[in-house]
Coordinates of C-alpha atoms in Angstrom, one line a residue:
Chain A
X88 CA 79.9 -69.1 55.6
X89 CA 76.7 -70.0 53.7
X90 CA 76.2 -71.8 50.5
X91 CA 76.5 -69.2 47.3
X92 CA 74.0 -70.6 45.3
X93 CA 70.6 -69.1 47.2
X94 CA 70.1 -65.7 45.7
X95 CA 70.3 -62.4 48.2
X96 CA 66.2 -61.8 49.2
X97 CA 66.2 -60.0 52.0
X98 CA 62.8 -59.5 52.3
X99 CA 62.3 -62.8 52.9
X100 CA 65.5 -64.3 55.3
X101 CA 64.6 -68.7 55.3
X102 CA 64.9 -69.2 59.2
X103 CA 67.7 -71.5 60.6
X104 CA 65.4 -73.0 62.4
X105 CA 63.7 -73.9 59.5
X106 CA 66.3 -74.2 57.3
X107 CA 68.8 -76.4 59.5
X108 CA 69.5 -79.8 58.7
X109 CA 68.9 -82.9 61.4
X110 CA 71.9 -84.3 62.8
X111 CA 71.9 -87.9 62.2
X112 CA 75.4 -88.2 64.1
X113 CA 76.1 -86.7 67.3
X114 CA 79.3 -87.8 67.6
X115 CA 80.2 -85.4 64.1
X116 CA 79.7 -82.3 66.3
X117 CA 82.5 -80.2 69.1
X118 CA 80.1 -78.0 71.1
X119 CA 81.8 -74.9 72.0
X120 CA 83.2 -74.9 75.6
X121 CA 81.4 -74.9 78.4
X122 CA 78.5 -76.7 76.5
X123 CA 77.9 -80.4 77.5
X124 CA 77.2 -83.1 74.8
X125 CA 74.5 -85.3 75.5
X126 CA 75.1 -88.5 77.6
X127 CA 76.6 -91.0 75.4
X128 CA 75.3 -93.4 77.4
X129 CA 71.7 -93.0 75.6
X130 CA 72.7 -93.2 72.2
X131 CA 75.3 -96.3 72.3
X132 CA 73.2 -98.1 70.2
X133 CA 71.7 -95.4 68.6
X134 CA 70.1 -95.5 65.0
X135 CA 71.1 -92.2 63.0
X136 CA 69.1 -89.7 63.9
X137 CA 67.4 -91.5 66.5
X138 CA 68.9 -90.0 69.7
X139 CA 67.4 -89.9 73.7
X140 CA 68.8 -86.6 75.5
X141 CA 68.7 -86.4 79.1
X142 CA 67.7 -82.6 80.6
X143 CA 70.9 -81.5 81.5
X144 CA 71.5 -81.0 77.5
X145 CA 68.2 -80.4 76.9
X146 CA 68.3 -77.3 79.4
X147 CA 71.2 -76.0 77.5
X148 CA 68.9 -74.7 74.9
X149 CA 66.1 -73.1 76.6
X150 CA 67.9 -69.3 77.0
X151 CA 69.5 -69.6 73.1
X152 CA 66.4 -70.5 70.9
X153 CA 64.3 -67.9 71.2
X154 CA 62.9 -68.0 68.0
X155 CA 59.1 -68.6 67.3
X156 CA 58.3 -71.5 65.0
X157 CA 56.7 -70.3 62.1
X158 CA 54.0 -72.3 61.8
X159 CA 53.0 -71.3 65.4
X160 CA 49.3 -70.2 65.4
X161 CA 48.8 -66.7 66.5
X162 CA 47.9 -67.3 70.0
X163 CA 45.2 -64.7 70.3
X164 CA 43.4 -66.7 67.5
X165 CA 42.6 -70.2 70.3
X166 CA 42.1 -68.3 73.0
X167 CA 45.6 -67.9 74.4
X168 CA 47.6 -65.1 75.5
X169 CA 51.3 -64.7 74.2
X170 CA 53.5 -66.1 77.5
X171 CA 53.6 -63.0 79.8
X172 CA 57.4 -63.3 80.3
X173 CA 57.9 -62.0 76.4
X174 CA 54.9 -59.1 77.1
X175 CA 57.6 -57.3 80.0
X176 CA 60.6 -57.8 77.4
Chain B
X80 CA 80.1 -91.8 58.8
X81 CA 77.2 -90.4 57.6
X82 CA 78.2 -86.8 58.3
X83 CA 79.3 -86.9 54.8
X84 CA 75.4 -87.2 53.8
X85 CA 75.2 -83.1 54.0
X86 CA 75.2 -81.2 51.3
X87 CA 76.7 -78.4 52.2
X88 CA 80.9 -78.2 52.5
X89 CA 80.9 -75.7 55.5
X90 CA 81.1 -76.5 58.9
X91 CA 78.3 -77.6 61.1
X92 CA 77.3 -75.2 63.1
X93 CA 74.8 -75.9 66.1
X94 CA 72.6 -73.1 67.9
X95 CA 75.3 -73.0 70.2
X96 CA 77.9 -72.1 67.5
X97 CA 76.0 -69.3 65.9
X98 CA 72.4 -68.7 67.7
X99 CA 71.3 -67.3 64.1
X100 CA 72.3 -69.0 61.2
X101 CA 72.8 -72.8 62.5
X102 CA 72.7 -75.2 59.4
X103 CA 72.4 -78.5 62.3
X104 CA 69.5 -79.2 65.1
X105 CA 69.1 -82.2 66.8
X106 CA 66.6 -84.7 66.2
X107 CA 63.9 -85.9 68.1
X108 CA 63.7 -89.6 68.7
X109 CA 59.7 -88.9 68.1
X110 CA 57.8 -86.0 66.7
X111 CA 55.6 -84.6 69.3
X112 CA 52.6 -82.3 69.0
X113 CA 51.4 -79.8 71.6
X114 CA 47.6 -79.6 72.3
X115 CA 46.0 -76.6 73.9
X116 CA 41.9 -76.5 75.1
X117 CA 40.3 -74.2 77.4
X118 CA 36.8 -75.4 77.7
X119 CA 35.7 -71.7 79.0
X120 CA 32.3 -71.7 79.4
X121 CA 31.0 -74.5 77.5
X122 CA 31.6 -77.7 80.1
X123 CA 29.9 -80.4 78.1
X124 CA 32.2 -83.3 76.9
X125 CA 31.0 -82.3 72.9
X126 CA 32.4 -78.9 73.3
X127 CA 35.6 -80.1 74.7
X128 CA 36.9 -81.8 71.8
X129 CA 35.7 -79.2 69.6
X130 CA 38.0 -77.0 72.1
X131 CA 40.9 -78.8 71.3
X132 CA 43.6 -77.5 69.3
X133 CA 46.5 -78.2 67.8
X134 CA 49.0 -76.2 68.2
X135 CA 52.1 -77.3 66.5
X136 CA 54.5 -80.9 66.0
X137 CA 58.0 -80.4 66.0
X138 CA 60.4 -82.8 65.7
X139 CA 64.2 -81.0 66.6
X140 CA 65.5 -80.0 69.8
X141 CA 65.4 -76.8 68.9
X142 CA 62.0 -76.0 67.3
X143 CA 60.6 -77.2 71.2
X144 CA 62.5 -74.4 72.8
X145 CA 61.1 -72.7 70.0
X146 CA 57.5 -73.2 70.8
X147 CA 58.5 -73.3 74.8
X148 CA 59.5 -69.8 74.8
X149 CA 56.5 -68.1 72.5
X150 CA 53.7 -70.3 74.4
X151 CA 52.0 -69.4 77.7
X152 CA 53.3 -71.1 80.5
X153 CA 51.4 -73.2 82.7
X154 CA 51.2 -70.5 85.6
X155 CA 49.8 -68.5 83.1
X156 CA 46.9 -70.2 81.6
X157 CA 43.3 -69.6 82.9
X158 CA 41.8 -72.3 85.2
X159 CA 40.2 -74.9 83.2
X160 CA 42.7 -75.0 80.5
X161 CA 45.1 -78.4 80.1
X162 CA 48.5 -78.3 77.9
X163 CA 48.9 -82.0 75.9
X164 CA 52.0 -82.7 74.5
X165 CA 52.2 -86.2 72.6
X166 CA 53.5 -88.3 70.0
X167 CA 52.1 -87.6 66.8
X168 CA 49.2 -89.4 65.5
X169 CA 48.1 -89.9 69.0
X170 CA 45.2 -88.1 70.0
X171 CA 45.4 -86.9 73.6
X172 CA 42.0 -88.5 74.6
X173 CA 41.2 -92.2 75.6
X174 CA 39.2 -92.6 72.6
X175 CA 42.2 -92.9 70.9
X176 CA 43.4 -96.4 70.0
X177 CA 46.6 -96.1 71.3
X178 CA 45.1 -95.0 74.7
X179 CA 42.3 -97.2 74.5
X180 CA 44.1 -100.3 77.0
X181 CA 46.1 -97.6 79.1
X182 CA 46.1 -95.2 81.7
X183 CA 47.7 -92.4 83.7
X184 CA 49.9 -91.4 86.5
X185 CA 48.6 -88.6 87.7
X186 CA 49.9 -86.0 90.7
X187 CA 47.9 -83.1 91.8
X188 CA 50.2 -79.7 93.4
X189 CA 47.9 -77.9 95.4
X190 CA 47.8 -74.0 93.6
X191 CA 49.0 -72.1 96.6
X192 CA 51.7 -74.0 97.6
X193 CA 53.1 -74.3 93.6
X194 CA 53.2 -71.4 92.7
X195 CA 55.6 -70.6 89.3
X196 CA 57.1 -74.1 90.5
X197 CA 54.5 -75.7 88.2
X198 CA 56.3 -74.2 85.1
X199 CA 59.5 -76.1 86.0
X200 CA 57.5 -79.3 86.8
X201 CA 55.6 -79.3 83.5
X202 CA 58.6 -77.9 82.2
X203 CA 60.9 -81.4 83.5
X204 CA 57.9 -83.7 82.6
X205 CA 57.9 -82.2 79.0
X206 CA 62.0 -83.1 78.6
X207 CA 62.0 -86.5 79.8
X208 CA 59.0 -87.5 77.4
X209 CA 60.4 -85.5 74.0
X210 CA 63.8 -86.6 75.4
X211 CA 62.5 -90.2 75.8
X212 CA 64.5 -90.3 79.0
X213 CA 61.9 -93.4 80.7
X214 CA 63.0 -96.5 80.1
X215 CA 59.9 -97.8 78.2
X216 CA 59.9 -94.9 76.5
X217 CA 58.1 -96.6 73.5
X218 CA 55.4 -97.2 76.2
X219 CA 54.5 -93.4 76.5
X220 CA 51.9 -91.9 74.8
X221 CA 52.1 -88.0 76.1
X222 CA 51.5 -86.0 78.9
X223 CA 49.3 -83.8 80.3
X224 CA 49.5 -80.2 82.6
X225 CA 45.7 -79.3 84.2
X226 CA 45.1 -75.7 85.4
X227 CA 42.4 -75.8 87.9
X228 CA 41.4 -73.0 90.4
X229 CA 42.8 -74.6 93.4
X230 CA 45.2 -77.7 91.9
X231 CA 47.9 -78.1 88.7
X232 CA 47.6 -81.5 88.1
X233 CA 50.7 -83.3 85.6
X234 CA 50.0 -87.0 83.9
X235 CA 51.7 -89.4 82.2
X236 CA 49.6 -91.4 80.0
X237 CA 50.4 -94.9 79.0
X238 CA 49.9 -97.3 76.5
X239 CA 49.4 -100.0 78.7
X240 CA 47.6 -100.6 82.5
X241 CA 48.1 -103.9 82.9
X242 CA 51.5 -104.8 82.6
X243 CA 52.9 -103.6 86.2
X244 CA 56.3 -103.4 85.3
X245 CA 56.0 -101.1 83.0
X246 CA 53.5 -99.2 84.9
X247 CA 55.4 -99.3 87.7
X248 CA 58.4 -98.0 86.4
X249 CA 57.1 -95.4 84.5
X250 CA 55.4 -93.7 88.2
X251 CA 58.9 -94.5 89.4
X252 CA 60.9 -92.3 86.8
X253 CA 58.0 -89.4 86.8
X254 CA 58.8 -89.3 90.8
X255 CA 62.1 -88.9 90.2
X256 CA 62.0 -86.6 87.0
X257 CA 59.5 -84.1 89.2
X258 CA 61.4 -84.5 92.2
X259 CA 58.8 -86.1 94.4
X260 CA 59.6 -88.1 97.7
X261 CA 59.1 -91.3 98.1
X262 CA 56.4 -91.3 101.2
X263 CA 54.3 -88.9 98.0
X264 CA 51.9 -92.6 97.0
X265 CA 51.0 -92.4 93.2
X266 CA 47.7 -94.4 92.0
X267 CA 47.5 -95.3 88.1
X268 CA 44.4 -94.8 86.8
X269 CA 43.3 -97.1 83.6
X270 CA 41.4 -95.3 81.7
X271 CA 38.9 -98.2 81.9
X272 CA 38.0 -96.6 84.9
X273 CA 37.5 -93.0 83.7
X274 CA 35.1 -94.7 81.0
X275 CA 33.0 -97.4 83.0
X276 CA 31.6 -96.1 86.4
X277 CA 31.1 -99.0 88.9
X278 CA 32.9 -102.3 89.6
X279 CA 36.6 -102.2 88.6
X280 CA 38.2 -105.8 89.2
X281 CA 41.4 -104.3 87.6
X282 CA 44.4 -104.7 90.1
X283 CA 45.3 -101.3 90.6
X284 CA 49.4 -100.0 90.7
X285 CA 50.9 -97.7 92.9
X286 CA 54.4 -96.2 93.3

């Protein structure tokens, strides 16, 4: 459920990916099963917010955000082409 | 606990909870920016910096994948080009102060015999730097994929080249992280080298 107080604009949705809040604990969050939590090993002596992840969490993410950043340039605009994978999609 | 910092009552709910309205990502120990240049036609060194772009820092987990999945990959880009990803505020070019005393592990994959496996190994070299997986992480100023008609060529730039324990075990860990075997001999490169042509009385590292 989200907060009530942001009014209803639908024209203009704020992004979870912008609008998410960092983690500062790791230990505060239960991924759903089959999802492993990062090595605890790398963040024993971890500052808040300060974690090291090795790349079998990092890995993890690749297939579920999807979701362009929106201060990603247009590609087109430096030169580059838009990843050829998405173009087949 | 400082969970209870949040200012929202609801639960947290990673990209793994609900892939569309998360309220949590995960930090980055460092922000990183990725830097894109294609030199194209113009070769000269004035032009290359003036080809150098930007593209985007992020600093969560998530906004990486973000950018990884709506960039080109490295198979993709046209010969010439180079992908930089480093920390933010450091410029990926020696002039740079934090480059200025280091220098580069560099491996070169030979085009025909890489193939799409260049996207993985850029790919693996990306994670271990944004997920500071090297021990001497702090030591690690970015990294660097090379397009080139006939090579892909990955570095790991330092900010050191004369302290050969941290060198050393930085080559070590980016053998490892791309899967190389151990008869594959790395050479560091200071970029001392790159800079001044002609006698180099530094003691060179390899791994």
């Amino acid at each position: 459920s989200r907060t009530t107080s942001a009014p209803a604009i639908p024209s203009a949705p704020l992004s979870a990916l912008g609008s998410a809040r960092m983690l500062d604990d790791l230990s505060s969050i239960q991924y759903p099963q089959g999802i492993k939590s990062p090595n605890p090993e790398l963040n024993s002596n971890a500052e808040p917010g300060k974690f090291k992840y090795d790349r079998t969490f990092l890995m993890q993410f690749m297939t579920v955000c999807k979701e362009k950043p929106e201060n990603l340039p247009a590609l087109e605009a430096i030169g580059m082409e838009e990843s050829k994978d998405d173009k087949k999609r | 606990n400082n969970s209870s910092a949040f200012p929202f009552d609801g639960e947290m709910k990673t990209v793994f909870n609900d892939p569309v309205n998360f309220n949590v990502k995960h930090p980055l120990f460092n922000a990183w920016t990725l830097w894109f240049d294609n030199p194209g036609k113009k070769a000269n060194t004035a032009s290359w910096s003036q080809n150098l772009k930007e593209l985007i820092t992020f600093d969560s987990v998530e906004e990486f994948w973000g950018v990884y999945n709506n960039v080109a990959k490295a198979i993709d880009l046209s010969p010439g080009s180079n992908y930089h990803l480093f920390k933010q505020g450091i410029k990926p070019m020696w002039e740079d102060p934090v480059n200025e005393l280091g220098g580069k592990w560099v491996i070169q994959f030979p085009r025909n015999k890489t193939g799409e496996d260049i996207n993985t190994l850029w790919l693996y070299t990306m994670l271990a730097c944004i997920g500071e997986g090297f021990d001497y992480a702090d030591e690690v100023c970015g990294a660097v994929v090379s397009v080139r008609k006939i090579f892909y060529r990955i570095s790991l730039w330092t900010r050191t080249s004369n302290n050969r324990e941290i060198c050393e075990t930085l080559g070590r860990q980016l053998k490892q992280t791309l899967g190389l075997t151990p008869v594959q001999q790395l050479e560091f490169q200071p970029h001392s080298d790159s800079i001044k042509s002609g006698n180099h009385n530094k003691e060179h590292f390899f791994v």
